CSV table of C-alpha atoms and ligand atoms in Angstrom, one decimal:
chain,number,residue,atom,x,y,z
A,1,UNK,CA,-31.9,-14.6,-29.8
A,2,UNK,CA,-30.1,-12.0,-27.8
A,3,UNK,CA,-31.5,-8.3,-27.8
A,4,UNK,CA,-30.0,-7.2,-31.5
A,5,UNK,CA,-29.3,-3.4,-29.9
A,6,UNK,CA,-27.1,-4.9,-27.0
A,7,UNK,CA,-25.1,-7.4,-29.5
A,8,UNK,CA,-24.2,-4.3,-31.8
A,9,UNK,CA,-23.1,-1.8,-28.9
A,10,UNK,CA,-20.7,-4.8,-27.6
A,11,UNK,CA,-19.3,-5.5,-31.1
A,12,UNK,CA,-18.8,-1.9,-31.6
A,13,UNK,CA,-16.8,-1.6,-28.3
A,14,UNK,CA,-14.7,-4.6,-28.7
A,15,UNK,CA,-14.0,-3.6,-32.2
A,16,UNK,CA,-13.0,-0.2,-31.0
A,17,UNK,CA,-10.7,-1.4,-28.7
A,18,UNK,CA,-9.1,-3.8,-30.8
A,19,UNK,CA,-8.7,-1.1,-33.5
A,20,UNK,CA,-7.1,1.4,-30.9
A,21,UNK,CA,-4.6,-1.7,-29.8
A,22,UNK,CA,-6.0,-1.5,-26.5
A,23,UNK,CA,-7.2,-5.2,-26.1
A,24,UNK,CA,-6.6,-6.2,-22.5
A,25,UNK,CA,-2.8,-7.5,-22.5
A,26,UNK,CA,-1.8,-9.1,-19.7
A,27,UNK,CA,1.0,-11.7,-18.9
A,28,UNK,CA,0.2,-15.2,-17.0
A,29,UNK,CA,1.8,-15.5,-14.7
A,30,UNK,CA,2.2,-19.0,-13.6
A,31,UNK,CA,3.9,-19.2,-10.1
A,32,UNK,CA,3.7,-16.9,-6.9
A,33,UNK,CA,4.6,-13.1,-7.9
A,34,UNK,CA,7.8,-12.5,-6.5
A,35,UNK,CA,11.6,-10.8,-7.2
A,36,UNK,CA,11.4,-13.6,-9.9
A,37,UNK,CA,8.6,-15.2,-11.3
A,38,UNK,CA,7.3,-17.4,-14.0
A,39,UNK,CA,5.6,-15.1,-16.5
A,40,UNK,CA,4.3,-16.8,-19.9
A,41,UNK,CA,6.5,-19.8,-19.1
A,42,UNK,CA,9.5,-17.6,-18.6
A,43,UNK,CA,11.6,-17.0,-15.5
A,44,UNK,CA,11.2,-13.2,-15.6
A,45,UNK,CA,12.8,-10.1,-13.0
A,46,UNK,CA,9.3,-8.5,-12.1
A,47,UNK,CA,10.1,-4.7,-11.7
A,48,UNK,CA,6.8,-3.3,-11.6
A,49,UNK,CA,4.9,-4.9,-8.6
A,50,UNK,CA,2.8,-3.0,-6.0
A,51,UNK,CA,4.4,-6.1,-3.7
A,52,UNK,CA,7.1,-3.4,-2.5
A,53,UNK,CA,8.0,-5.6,1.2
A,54,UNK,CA,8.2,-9.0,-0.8
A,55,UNK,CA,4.7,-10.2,1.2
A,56,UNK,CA,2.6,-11.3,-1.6
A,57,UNK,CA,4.3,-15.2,-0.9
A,58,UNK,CA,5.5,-15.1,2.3
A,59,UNK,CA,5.3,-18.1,4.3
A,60,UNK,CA,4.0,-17.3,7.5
A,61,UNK,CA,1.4,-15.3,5.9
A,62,UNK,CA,0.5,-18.7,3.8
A,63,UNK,CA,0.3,-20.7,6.9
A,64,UNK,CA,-1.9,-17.9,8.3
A,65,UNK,CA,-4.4,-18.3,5.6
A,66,UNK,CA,-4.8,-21.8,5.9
A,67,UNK,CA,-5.0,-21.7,9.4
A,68,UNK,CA,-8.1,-19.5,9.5
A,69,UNK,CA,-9.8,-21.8,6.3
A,70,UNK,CA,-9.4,-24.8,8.8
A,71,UNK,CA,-11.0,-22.7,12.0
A,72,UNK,CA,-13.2,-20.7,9.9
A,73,UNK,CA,-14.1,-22.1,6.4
A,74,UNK,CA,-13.6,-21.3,3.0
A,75,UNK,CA,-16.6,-18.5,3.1
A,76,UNK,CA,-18.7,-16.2,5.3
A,77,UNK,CA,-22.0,-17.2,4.0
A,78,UNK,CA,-23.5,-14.1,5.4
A,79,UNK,CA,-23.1,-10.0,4.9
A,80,UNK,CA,-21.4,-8.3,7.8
A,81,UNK,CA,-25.0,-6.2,8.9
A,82,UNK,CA,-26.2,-9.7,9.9
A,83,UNK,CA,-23.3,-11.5,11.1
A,84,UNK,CA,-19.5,-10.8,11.3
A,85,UNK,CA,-16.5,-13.1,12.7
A,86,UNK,CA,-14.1,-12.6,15.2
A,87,UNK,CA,-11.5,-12.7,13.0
A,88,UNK,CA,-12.1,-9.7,10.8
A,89,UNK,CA,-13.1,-8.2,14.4
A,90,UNK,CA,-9.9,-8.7,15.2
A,91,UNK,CA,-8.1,-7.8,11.9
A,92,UNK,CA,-9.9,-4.1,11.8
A,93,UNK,CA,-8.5,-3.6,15.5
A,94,UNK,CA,-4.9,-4.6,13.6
A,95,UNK,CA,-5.6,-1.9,11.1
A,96,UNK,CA,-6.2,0.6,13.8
A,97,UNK,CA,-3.3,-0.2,15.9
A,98,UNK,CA,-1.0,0.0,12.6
A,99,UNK,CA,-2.4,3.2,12.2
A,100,UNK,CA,-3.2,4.6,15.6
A,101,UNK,CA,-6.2,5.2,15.3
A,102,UNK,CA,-9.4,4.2,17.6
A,103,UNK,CA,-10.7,2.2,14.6
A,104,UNK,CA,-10.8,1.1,11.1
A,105,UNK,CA,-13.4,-0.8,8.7
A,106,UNK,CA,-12.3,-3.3,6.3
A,107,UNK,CA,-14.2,-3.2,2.6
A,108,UNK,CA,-13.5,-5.7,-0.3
A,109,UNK,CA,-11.2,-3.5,-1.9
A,110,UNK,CA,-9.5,0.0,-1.1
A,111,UNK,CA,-11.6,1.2,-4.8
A,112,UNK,CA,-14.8,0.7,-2.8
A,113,UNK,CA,-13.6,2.0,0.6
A,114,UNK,CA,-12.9,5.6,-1.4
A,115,UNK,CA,-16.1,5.8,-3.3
A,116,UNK,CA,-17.9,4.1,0.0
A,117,UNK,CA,-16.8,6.9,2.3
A,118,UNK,CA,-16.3,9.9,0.0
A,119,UNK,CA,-20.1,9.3,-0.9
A,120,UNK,CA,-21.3,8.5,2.6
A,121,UNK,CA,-19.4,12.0,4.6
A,122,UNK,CA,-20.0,14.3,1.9
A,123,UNK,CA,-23.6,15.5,1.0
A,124,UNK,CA,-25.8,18.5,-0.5
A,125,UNK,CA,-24.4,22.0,0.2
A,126,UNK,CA,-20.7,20.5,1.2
A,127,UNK,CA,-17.8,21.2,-0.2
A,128,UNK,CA,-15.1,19.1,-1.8
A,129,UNK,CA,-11.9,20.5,-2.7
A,130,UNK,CA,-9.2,17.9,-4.5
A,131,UNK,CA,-5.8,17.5,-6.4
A,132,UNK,CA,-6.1,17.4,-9.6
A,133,UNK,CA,-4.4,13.9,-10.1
A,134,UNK,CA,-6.5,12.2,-7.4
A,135,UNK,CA,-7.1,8.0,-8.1
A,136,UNK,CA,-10.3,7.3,-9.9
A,137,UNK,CA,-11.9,5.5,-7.1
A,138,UNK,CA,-11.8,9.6,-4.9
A,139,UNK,CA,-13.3,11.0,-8.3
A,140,UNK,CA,-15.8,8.6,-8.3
A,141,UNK,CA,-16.5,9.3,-4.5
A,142,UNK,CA,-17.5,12.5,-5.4
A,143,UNK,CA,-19.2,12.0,-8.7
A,144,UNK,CA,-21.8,10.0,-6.4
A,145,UNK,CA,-22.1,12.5,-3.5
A,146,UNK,CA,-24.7,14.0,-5.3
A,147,UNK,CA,-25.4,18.4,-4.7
A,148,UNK,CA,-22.1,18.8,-3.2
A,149,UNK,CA,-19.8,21.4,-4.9
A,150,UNK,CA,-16.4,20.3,-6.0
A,151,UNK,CA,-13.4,22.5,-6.3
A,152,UNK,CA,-10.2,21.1,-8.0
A,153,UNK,CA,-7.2,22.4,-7.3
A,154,UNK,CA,-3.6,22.3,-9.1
A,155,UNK,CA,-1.3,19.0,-8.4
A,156,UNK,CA,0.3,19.9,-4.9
A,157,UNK,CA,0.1,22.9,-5.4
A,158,UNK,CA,0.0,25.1,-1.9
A,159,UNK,CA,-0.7,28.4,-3.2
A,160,UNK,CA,-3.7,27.2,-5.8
A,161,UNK,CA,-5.2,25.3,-2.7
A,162,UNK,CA,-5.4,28.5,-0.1
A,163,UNK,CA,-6.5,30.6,-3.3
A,164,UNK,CA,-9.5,28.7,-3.7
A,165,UNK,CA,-10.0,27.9,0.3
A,166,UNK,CA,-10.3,31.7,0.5
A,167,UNK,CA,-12.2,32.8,-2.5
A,168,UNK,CA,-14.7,29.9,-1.7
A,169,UNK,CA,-15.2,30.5,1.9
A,170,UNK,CA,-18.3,32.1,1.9
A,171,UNK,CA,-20.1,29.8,-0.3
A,172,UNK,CA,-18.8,27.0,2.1
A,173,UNK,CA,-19.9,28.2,5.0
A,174,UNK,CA,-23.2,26.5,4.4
A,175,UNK,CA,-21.6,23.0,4.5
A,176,UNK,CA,-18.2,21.4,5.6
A,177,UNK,CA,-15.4,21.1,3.5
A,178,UNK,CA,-13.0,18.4,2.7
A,179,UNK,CA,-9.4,18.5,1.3
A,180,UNK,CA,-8.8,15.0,-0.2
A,181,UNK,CA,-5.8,14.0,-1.7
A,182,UNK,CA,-3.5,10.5,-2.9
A,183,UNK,CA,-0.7,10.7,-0.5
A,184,UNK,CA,1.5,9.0,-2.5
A,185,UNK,CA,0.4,9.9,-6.8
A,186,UNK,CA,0.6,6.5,-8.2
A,187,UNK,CA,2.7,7.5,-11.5
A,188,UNK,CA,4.5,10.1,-10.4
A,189,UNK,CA,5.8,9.0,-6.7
A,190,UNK,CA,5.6,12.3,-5.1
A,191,UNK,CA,4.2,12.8,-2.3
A,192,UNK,CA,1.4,15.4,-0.9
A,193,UNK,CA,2.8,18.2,1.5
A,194,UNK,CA,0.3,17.3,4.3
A,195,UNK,CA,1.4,19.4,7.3
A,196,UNK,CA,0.7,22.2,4.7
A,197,UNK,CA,-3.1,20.5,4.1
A,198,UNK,CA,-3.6,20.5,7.4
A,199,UNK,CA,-2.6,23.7,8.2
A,200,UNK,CA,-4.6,25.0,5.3
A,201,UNK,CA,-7.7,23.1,6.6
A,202,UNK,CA,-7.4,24.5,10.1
A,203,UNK,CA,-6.7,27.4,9.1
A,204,UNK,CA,-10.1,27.2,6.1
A,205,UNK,CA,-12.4,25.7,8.2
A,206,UNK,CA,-11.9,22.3,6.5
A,207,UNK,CA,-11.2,18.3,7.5
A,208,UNK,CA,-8.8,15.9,5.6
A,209,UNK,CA,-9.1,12.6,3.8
A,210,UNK,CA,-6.2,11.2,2.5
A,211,UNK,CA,-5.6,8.0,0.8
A,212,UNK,CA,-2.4,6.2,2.0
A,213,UNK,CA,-2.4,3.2,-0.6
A,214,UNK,CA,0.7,3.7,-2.0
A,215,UNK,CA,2.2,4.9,1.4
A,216,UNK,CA,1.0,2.8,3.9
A,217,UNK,CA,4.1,-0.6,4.7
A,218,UNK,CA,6.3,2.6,2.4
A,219,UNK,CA,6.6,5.8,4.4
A,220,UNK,CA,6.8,6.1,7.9
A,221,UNK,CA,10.7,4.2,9.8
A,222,UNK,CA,7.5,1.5,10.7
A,223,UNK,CA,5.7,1.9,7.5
A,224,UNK,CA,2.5,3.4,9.0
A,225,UNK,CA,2.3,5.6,6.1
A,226,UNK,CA,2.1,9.3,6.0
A,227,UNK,CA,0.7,10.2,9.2
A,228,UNK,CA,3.7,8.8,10.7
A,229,UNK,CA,6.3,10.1,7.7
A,230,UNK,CA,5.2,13.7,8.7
A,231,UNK,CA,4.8,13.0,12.4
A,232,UNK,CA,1.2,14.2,12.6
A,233,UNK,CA,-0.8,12.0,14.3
A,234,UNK,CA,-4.3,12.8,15.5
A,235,UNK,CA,-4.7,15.8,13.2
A,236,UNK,CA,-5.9,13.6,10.0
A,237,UNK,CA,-9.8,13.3,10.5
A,238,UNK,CA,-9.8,10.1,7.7
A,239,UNK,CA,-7.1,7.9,6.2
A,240,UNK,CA,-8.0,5.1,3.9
A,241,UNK,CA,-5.5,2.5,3.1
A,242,UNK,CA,-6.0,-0.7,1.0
A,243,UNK,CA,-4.5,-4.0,1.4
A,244,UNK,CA,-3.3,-4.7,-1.5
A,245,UNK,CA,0.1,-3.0,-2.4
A,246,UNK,CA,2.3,-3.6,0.5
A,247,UNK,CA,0.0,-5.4,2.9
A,248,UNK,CA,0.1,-7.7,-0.7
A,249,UNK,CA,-3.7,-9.4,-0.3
A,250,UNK,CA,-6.7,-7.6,-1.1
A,251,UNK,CA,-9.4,-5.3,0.4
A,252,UNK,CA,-9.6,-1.8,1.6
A,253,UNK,CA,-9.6,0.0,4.8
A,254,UNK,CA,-10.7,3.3,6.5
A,255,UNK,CA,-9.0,4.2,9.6
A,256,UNK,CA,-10.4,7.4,12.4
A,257,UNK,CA,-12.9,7.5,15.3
A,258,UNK,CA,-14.8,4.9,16.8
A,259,UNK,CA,-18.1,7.1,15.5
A,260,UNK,CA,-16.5,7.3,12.0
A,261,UNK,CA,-16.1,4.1,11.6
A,262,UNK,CA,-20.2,2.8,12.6
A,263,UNK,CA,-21.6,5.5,10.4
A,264,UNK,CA,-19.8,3.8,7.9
A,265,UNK,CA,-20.8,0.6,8.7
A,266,UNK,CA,-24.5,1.5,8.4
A,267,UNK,CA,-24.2,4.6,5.7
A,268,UNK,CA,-21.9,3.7,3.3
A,269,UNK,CA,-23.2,1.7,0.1
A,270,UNK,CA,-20.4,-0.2,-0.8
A,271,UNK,CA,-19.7,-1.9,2.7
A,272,UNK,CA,-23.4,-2.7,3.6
A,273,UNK,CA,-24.8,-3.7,0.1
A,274,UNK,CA,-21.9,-6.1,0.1
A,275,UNK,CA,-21.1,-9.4,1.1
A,276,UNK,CA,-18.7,-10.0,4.6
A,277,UNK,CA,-15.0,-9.1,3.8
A,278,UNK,CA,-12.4,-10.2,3.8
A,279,UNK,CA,-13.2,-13.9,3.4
A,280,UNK,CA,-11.5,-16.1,6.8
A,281,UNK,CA,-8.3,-16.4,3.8
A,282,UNK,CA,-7.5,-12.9,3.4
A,283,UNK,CA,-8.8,-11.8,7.3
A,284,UNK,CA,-5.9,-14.7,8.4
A,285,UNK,CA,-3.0,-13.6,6.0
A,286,UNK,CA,-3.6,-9.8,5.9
A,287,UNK,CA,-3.6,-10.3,10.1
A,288,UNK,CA,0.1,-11.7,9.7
A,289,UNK,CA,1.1,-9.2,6.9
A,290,UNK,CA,0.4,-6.5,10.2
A,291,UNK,CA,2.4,-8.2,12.9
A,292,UNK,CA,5.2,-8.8,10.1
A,293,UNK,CA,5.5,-5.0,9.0
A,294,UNK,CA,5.7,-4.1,13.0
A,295,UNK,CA,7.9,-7.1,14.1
A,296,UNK,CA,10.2,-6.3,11.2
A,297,UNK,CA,10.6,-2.5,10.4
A,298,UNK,CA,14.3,-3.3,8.7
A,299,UNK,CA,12.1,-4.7,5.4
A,300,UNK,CA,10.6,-1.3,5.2
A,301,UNK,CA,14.4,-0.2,5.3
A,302,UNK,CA,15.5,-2.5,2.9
A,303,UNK,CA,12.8,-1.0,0.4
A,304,UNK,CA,14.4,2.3,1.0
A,305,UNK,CA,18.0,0.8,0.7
A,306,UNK,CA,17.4,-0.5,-2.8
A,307,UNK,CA,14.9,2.9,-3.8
A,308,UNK,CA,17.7,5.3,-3.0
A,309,UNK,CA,20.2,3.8,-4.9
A,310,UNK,CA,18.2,2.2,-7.8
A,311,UNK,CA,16.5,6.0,-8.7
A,312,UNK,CA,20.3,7.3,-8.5
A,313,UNK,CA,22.2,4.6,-10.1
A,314,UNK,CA,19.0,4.9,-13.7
A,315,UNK,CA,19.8,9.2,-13.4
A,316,UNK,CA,23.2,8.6,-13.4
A,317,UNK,CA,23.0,6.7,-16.5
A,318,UNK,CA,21.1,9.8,-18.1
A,319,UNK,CA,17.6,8.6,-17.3
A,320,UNK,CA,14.5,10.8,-16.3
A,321,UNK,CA,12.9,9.9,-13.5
A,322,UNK,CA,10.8,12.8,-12.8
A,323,UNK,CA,9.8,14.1,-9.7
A,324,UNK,CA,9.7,10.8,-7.5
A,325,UNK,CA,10.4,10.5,-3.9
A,326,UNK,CA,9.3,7.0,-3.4
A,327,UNK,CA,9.9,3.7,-4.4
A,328,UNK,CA,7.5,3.7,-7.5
A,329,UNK,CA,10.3,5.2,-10.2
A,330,UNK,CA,9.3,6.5,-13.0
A,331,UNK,CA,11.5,6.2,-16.3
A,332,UNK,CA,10.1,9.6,-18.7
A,333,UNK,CA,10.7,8.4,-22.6
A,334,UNK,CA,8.1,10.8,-23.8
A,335,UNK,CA,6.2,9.4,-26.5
A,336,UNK,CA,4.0,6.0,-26.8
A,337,UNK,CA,6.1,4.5,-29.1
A,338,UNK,CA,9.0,4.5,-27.0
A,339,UNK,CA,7.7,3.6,-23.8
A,340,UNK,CA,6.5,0.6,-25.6
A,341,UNK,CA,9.7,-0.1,-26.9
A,342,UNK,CA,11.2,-0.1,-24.0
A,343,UNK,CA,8.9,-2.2,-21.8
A,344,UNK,CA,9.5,-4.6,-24.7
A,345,UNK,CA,12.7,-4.5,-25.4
A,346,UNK,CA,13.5,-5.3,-21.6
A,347,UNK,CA,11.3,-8.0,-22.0
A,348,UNK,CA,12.3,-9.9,-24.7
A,349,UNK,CA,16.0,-9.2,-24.9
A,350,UNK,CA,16.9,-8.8,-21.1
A,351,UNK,CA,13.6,-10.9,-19.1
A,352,UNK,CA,12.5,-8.0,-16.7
A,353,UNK,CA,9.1,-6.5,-16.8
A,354,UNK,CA,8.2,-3.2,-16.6
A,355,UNK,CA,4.9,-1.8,-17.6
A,356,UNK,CA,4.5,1.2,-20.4
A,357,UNK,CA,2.4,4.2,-19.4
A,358,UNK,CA,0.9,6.1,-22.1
A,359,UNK,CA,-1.5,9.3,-22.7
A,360,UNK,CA,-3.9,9.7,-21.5
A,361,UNK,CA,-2.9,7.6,-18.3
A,362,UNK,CA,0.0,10.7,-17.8
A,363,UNK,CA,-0.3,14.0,-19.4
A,364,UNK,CA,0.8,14.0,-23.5
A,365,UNK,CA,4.6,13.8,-24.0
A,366,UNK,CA,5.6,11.9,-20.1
A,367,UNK,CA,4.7,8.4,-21.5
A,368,UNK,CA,6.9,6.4,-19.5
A,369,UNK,CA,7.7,3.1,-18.2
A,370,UNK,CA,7.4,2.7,-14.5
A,371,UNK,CA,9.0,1.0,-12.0
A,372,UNK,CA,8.5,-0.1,-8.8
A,373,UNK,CA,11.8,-1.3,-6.6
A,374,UNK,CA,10.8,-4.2,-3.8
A,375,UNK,CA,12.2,-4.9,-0.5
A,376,UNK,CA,13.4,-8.3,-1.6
A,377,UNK,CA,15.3,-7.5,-4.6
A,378,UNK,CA,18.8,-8.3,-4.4
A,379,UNK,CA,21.6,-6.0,-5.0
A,380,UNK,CA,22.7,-8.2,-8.3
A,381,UNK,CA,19.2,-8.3,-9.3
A,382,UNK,CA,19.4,-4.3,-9.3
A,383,UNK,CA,22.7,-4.2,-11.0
A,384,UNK,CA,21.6,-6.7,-13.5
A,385,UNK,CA,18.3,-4.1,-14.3
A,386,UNK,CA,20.4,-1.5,-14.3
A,387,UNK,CA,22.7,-3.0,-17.0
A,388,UNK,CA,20.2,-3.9,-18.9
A,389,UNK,CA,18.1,-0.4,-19.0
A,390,UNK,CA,21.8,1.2,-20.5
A,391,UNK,CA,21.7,-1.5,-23.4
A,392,UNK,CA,18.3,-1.1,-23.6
A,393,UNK,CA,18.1,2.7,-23.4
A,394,UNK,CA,21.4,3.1,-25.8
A,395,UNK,CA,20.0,1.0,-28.4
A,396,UNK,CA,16.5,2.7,-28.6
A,397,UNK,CA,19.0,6.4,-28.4
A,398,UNK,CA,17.1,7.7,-25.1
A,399,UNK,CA,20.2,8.0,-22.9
B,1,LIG,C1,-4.6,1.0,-5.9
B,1,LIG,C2,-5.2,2.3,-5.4
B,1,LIG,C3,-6.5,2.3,-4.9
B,1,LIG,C4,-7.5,1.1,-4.9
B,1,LIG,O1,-7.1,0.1,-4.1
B,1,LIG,P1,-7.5,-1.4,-4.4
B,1,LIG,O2,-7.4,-2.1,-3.1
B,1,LIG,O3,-6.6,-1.9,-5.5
B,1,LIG,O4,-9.0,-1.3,-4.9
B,1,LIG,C5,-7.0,3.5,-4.4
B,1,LIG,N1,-6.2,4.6,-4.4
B,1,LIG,C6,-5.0,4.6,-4.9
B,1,LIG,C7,-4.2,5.9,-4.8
B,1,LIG,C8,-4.4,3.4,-5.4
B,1,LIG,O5,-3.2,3.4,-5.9
């Protein structure tokens, strides 16, 4: 018999959840994810993918993968302290060049890249000091790195940030200090002022971290990411990116120095306690996914094309959008109920998918639904949406 304390503390959970309606609810999808795709056996308009340059079924990337399974099988058999291939060699140098830096180390995904290197730089008698709507993979970074003092300071918010630089500076003094921050806020869109950051941690004896996943194939005329959007190169000490929004495959990455990145490689838990990643698969199509975002900068356009006039054509209409500046839209209904509605009502009636948000996900009273525009959706495709969030909308009375 199974221990009768651990069988009553999972029954109680999964009762929980299933009394709160929060049972995991996903849709199968059941070919590539794409513009269009097949989700529970329907065609569906997908509307809400992290997939913003169409790469997550691109062709050449396909071929790339199997490629490296022939020359490099299925697995690598081996953590990367004992052994590493020349392919991932070779796909962290990509990662570097794409963001200029000297170097970059590749983890299985960008959440343990975050908590890996937040834990790993920051120690006893340091100092971190972080927006307020940071992703939970930088607040669980700094949960772990024990004896270090954490300052939060108010979403984007300049003149919160240099308050608590200079109120805190002689408590700091003992220890560094780092200003960490989402460039791009995941439900919101906006993006972080970071000439201002940087300026504030020059000026507050401080180093930045920011974490381009939602930036990185987005901002930038190449799609570098921030660093390039703001023109500062070489004044970011760390930027982690992951691979699995635009880049569209999986894993993490952590781009600076040539020192930064072996200190990482010996310190930090969740690279060296883990197996080799990205698998000879991912290391061959996430290699492609690079040279195609360089060799073709007008798909990063195109995302912009289609953002620009998809986020004007839904306010036109009497939608709010909030305070977005980027391609992740989202539409403000303002209570659970409705966002729900709405998500399923543009489901059923109209085939497009776009996801509810609800407290405590966003702050009470911005439930939403939130969209994400792609590169490869076609101008009818965005008309068609459009059409159908005004049916949708007029029926449920929020426009
Ligand atoms: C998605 C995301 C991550 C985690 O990346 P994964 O590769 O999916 O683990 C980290 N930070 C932010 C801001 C994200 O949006």
């Amino acid at each position: 018999m199974y221990n009768a304390k651990y069988l009553k503390f999972v029954k109680e959970q999964y009762d929980e959840l299933k009394r709160i309606n929060y049972m995991p609810h996903f849709r199968m999808l059941g070919s590539p994810n794409s513009a269009k795709a097949t989700l529970d056996g329907r065609e569906i308009l997908i509307l809400c993918a992290n997939n913003y340059l169409g790469l997550a079924n691109h062709p050449e990337m396909i071929q790339a993968a199997k490629d490296a399974v022939d020359k490099w099988g299925a697995g690598m058999g081996t953590g990367r302290m004992i052994m590493t291939m020349a392919i991932q060699d070779e796909l962290e140098e990509k990662a570097a060049e794409f963001k200029k830096t000297e170097a970059a180390l590749v983890y299985p995904t960008g959440y343990t890249a975050n908590v890996g290197a937040v834990w790993s730089l920051m120690a006893e008698g340091d100092t971190i000091v972080s927006d307020e709507l940071n992703h939970a993979s930088i607040i669980d970074g700094c949960r772990l790195a024990r004896g270090t003092d954490r300052i939060i300071y108010k979403h984007l918010d300049m003149v919160d940030l240099e308050k608590k630089l200079k109120e805190s500076a002689k408590e700091r003094a003992k220890g560094k200090t780092m200003i960490i921050t989402d460039s791009v806020f995941s439900q919101d869109g906006d993006i972080c002022p970071l000439p201002e950051i940087i300026e504030l941690a020059q000026k507050y004896d401080a180093f930045t971290y920011i974490d381009d996943a939602h930036a990185s194939g987005v901002l930038g005329k190449t799609g570098r990411g921030t660093v390039e959007h703001f023109n500062v190169y070489g004044r970011v000490e760390v930027q982690m990116g992951t691979l699995s929004k635009a880049i569209a495959t999986c894993g993490g990455y952590v781009a600076g120095s040539e020192k930064l990145k072996y200190y990482l490689w010996r310190r930090s838990r969740t690279y060296c306690f883990s197996t080799g990643f990205p698998d000879p698969a991912t290391s061959g199509a996430t290699l492609k996914a690079f040279e195609i975002i360089l060799r073709e900068p007008e798909r990063v356009q195109r995302l912009w094309d289609n953002t620009r006039y998809f986020k004007k054509e839904l306010e036109s209409l009497g939608f709010n959008t909030g305070i977005s500046q980027t391609p992740i839209t989202p539409v403000i209904v303002g209570t659970p109920e409705k966002a729900e509605d709405l998500s399923k009502l543009l489901y059923d009636e109209e085939g497009i998918f776009v996801n509810a948000v609800r407290y405590p996900v966003v702050p009470k009273g911005t439930d939403r639904v939130r969209t994400i525009v792609n590169a490869h959706h076609t101008r009818e495709q965005l008309d068609y949406a459009l059409g159908a969030f005004e049916r949708v909308g007029k029926k449920l009375g929020i426009i």
